[in-house]
Amino acid sequence: MEPIGDVANPASLDPESLGFMCGIEVHQQLATGKLHSRQPGELHDITIETLPEDWQRYYRKLRSSSGEGGAVDVAARFEARRNRSFVYCQAPNAGLIELDEQPPLPHDEDALDISLTVSGMLGAHPVPLLQTMRKTVVDGSNTSGFQRTTLVATDGVLETDGGPVGIDVLCLEEDSARKLNSKLTPSGEVVTWNLDGSETHS
């Protein structure tokens, strides 16, 4: 079906006749320990200029590879072409799991409890089995090249003054690392990340 109105003027288009639907994704950091390690979820107020000298630095370069279906993710292929390398700064509350040198631990129980409580408040239906998924992320914000996300509940409703708002899914997701700096060098862009925040939000 062709849009009704001048496509050069989006304000003139009729969303209803287009069958347009829009949703938003809301993230909320949880005041718990990290999601897949038993490290505290403390965020350090630092910049690249105030970065402590005694924080270890680790250097990585991420490359795209084919997934289970045999295809390379389009976004991953794009990021790989940018020829970027990454420096990860190990905060006091970042260990081997944050560095992708140790398998993740089970979910933080406090984070899971909060998620299930919110699910109940929204009238959502908890899934019978928590299974952690891996979403490809090759922008450097995760040392492993993917982000761990767990579906907790589905089909909730948030009651508002403007009427009910459907909540399709509620997930628990590890937070990404925090970007400290980016600079161009003769061999490509170098991005520096702080690993203090690389776990828990919902």
CSV table of C-alpha atoms in Angstrom, one decimal:
chain,number,residue,atom,x,y,z
A,1,MET,CA,0.0,0.0,0.0
A,2,GLU,CA,1.3,3.4,-1.0
A,3,PRO,CA,1.7,6.1,1.7
A,4,ILE,CA,-1.2,8.6,1.8
A,5,GLY,CA,0.4,12.1,1.5
A,6,ASP,CA,3.6,13.7,0.4
A,7,VAL,CA,6.5,11.4,1.1
A,8,ALA,CA,8.8,14.4,1.0
A,9,ASN,CA,6.9,15.8,3.9
A,10,PRO,CA,6.6,13.1,6.7
A,11,ALA,CA,4.3,15.2,8.7
A,12,SER,CA,1.6,14.9,6.0
A,13,LEU,CA,1.6,11.1,6.1
A,14,ASP,CA,-1.2,9.4,7.9
A,15,PRO,CA,0.2,6.8,10.4
A,16,GLU,CA,-3.2,5.1,10.8
A,17,SER,CA,-3.6,4.3,7.1
A,18,LEU,CA,0.0,3.2,6.9
A,19,GLY,CA,-0.7,0.7,9.7
A,20,PHE,CA,2.3,2.2,11.5
A,21,MET,CA,3.2,0.7,14.9
A,22,CYS,CA,6.0,1.9,17.1
A,23,GLY,CA,7.5,0.6,20.4
A,24,ILE,CA,10.3,1.8,22.6
A,25,GLU,CA,12.9,-0.1,24.5
A,26,VAL,CA,13.5,1.1,28.1
A,27,HIS,CA,16.7,0.2,30.0
A,28,GLN,CA,17.0,0.5,33.8
A,29,GLN,CA,20.2,-0.2,35.6
A,30,LEU,CA,19.7,-2.3,38.8
A,31,ALA,CA,21.4,-1.5,42.1
A,32,THR,CA,22.7,-5.1,42.5
A,33,GLY,CA,25.9,-7.0,41.9
A,34,LYS,CA,26.9,-7.7,38.4
A,35,LEU,CA,24.7,-10.1,36.5
A,36,HIS,CA,27.0,-13.0,35.7
A,37,SER,CA,29.9,-12.5,38.2
A,38,ARG,CA,29.8,-11.9,41.9
A,39,GLN,CA,31.6,-8.5,41.5
A,40,PRO,CA,29.9,-5.4,43.0
A,41,GLY,CA,28.0,-3.2,40.5
A,42,GLU,CA,29.9,-0.1,41.5
A,43,LEU,CA,30.5,2.6,38.8
A,44,HIS,CA,33.7,4.6,39.1
A,45,ASP,CA,33.6,8.3,38.4
A,46,ILE,CA,36.6,8.6,36.2
A,47,THR,CA,37.7,10.0,32.8
A,48,ILE,CA,40.5,9.1,30.5
A,49,GLU,CA,42.5,11.9,32.2
A,50,THR,CA,41.9,10.6,35.7
A,51,LEU,CA,42.2,6.9,34.9
A,52,PRO,CA,44.3,5.3,37.6
A,53,GLU,CA,47.7,4.1,36.5
A,54,ASP,CA,47.5,0.8,38.4
A,55,TRP,CA,44.4,-0.3,36.5
A,56,GLN,CA,45.5,-3.1,34.1
A,57,ARG,CA,45.0,-2.5,30.4
A,58,TYR,CA,44.1,-5.3,27.9
A,59,TYR,CA,44.2,-4.9,24.1
A,60,ARG,CA,41.8,-6.6,21.8
A,61,LYS,CA,40.7,-6.5,18.1
A,62,LEU,CA,37.3,-8.0,17.4
A,63,ARG,CA,36.5,-9.7,14.0
A,64,SER,CA,33.2,-10.8,12.6
A,65,SER,CA,32.5,-14.5,12.0
A,66,SER,CA,29.5,-16.5,10.8
A,67,GLY,CA,26.7,-17.4,13.1
A,68,GLU,CA,24.8,-20.6,13.6
A,69,GLY,CA,23.0,-20.1,10.2
A,70,GLY,CA,26.3,-19.7,8.4
A,71,ALA,CA,25.8,-15.9,7.7
A,72,VAL,CA,27.9,-13.0,9.0
A,73,ASP,CA,25.8,-10.4,10.8
A,74,VAL,CA,25.5,-7.2,8.7
A,75,ALA,CA,26.3,-4.9,11.7
A,76,ALA,CA,29.2,-7.1,12.7
A,77,ARG,CA,30.6,-7.0,9.2
A,78,PHE,CA,30.2,-3.2,9.1
A,79,GLU,CA,32.0,-2.8,12.4
A,80,ALA,CA,34.9,-5.1,11.3
A,81,ARG,CA,35.5,-2.8,8.3
A,82,ARG,CA,36.1,0.2,10.6
A,83,ASN,CA,39.4,-1.3,11.6
A,84,ARG,CA,39.2,-0.4,15.2
A,85,SER,CA,41.1,-1.8,18.1
A,86,PHE,CA,40.1,-1.7,21.8
A,87,VAL,CA,41.8,-1.1,25.1
A,88,TYR,CA,39.9,-2.4,28.2
A,89,CYS,CA,40.7,-0.9,31.6
A,90,GLN,CA,40.2,-3.4,34.4
A,91,ALA,CA,38.5,-1.6,37.3
A,92,PRO,CA,38.8,-3.1,40.8
A,93,ASN,CA,35.3,-4.7,40.4
A,94,ALA,CA,36.1,-6.3,37.0
A,95,GLY,CA,37.5,-9.8,37.0
A,96,LEU,CA,38.1,-12.7,34.6
A,97,ILE,CA,34.4,-12.9,33.6
A,98,GLU,CA,34.4,-9.2,32.5
A,99,LEU,CA,37.6,-9.9,30.5
A,100,ASP,CA,36.0,-13.0,28.8
A,101,GLU,CA,38.6,-15.2,30.4
A,102,GLN,CA,36.2,-17.3,32.5
A,103,PRO,CA,32.7,-18.7,31.9
A,104,PRO,CA,29.8,-16.7,33.3
A,105,LEU,CA,28.3,-17.6,36.6
A,106,PRO,CA,24.5,-18.1,37.2
A,107,HIS,CA,22.3,-14.9,37.3
A,108,ASP,CA,22.7,-12.6,40.3
A,109,GLU,CA,19.8,-13.6,42.6
A,110,ASP,CA,18.9,-10.0,43.6
A,111,ALA,CA,18.7,-9.0,40.0
A,112,LEU,CA,16.5,-12.0,39.2
A,113,ASP,CA,14.3,-11.2,42.2
A,114,ILE,CA,13.8,-7.6,41.1
A,115,SER,CA,13.0,-8.7,37.5
A,116,LEU,CA,10.4,-11.2,38.7
A,117,THR,CA,8.9,-8.6,41.1
A,118,VAL,CA,8.5,-6.1,38.2
A,119,SER,CA,7.0,-8.9,36.0
A,120,GLY,CA,4.4,-9.5,38.7
A,121,MET,CA,3.6,-5.7,38.9
A,122,LEU,CA,3.1,-5.7,35.2
A,123,GLY,CA,1.0,-8.8,35.1
A,124,ALA,CA,3.5,-10.4,32.8
A,125,HIS,CA,4.0,-14.1,32.4
A,126,PRO,CA,7.4,-15.5,33.5
A,127,VAL,CA,9.0,-18.0,31.1
A,128,PRO,CA,9.3,-21.5,32.5
A,129,LEU,CA,13.1,-21.6,31.8
A,130,LEU,CA,15.7,-18.9,31.9
A,131,GLN,CA,18.0,-19.3,29.0
A,132,THR,CA,20.8,-16.7,28.3
A,133,MET,CA,21.0,-15.6,24.7
A,134,ARG,CA,24.1,-14.0,23.0
A,135,LYS,CA,23.5,-10.9,20.9
A,136,THR,CA,26.3,-10.0,18.6
A,137,VAL,CA,28.0,-6.7,19.6
A,138,VAL,CA,31.2,-5.8,17.7
A,139,ASP,CA,31.5,-2.1,18.6
A,140,GLY,CA,33.9,-3.0,21.3
A,141,SER,CA,31.6,-2.4,24.3
A,142,ASN,CA,31.8,-6.1,25.2
A,143,THR,CA,35.1,-8.0,25.4
A,144,SER,CA,33.5,-11.2,24.1
A,145,GLY,CA,31.9,-9.6,21.0
A,146,PHE,CA,28.4,-10.4,22.2
A,147,GLN,CA,26.0,-9.3,25.0
A,148,ARG,CA,24.3,-11.8,27.3
A,149,THR,CA,20.5,-11.2,27.5
A,150,THR,CA,17.9,-13.4,29.3
A,151,LEU,CA,14.2,-13.3,28.6
A,152,VAL,CA,12.4,-13.2,32.0
A,153,ALA,CA,8.7,-12.6,31.2
A,154,THR,CA,6.3,-11.7,28.3
A,155,ASP,CA,2.9,-10.1,27.7
A,156,GLY,CA,2.7,-7.5,30.5
A,157,VAL,CA,0.7,-4.3,30.8
A,158,LEU,CA,1.6,-1.0,32.3
A,159,GLU,CA,-1.5,1.0,33.4
A,160,THR,CA,-1.1,4.7,32.7
A,161,ASP,CA,-3.4,7.8,32.8
A,162,GLY,CA,-3.5,7.6,29.0
A,163,GLY,CA,-4.6,4.0,29.0
A,164,PRO,CA,-2.9,0.6,29.1
A,165,VAL,CA,0.6,0.2,27.5
A,166,GLY,CA,1.6,-3.3,26.4
A,167,ILE,CA,4.9,-4.6,27.6
A,168,ASP,CA,6.0,-7.2,25.1
A,169,VAL,CA,9.0,-8.6,26.9
A,170,LEU,CA,11.0,-8.1,30.1
A,171,CYS,CA,14.7,-9.1,30.0
A,172,LEU,CA,17.7,-9.2,32.2
A,173,GLU,CA,20.8,-8.0,30.3
A,174,GLU,CA,24.4,-7.4,31.2
A,175,ASP,CA,25.5,-3.8,30.9
A,176,SER,CA,28.2,-2.9,28.4
A,177,ALA,CA,31.5,-1.3,29.2
A,178,ARG,CA,31.7,2.5,29.4
A,179,LYS,CA,33.5,4.4,26.7
A,180,LEU,CA,36.4,6.6,28.0
A,181,ASN,CA,38.1,7.7,24.9
A,182,SER,CA,38.4,7.3,21.1
A,183,LYS,CA,41.4,8.5,19.0
A,184,LEU,CA,42.7,8.1,15.5
A,185,THR,CA,46.1,6.6,15.0
A,186,PRO,CA,48.1,5.7,11.8
A,187,SER,CA,47.0,2.1,12.2
A,188,GLY,CA,43.3,2.9,12.8
A,189,GLU,CA,40.9,4.0,15.6
A,190,VAL,CA,41.7,3.0,19.2
A,191,VAL,CA,38.8,3.0,21.6
A,192,THR,CA,39.3,2.8,25.4
A,193,TRP,CA,36.6,1.2,27.6
A,194,ASN,CA,36.1,1.0,31.4
A,195,LEU,CA,35.0,-2.5,32.5
A,196,ASP,CA,33.5,-1.3,35.8
A,197,GLY,CA,29.9,-1.3,34.5
A,198,SER,CA,30.0,-4.3,32.3
A,199,GLU,CA,27.0,-6.2,33.8
A,200,THR,CA,23.3,-5.8,35.1
A,201,HIS,CA,20.3,-4.0,33.7
A,202,SER,CA,16.7,-4.8,33.0
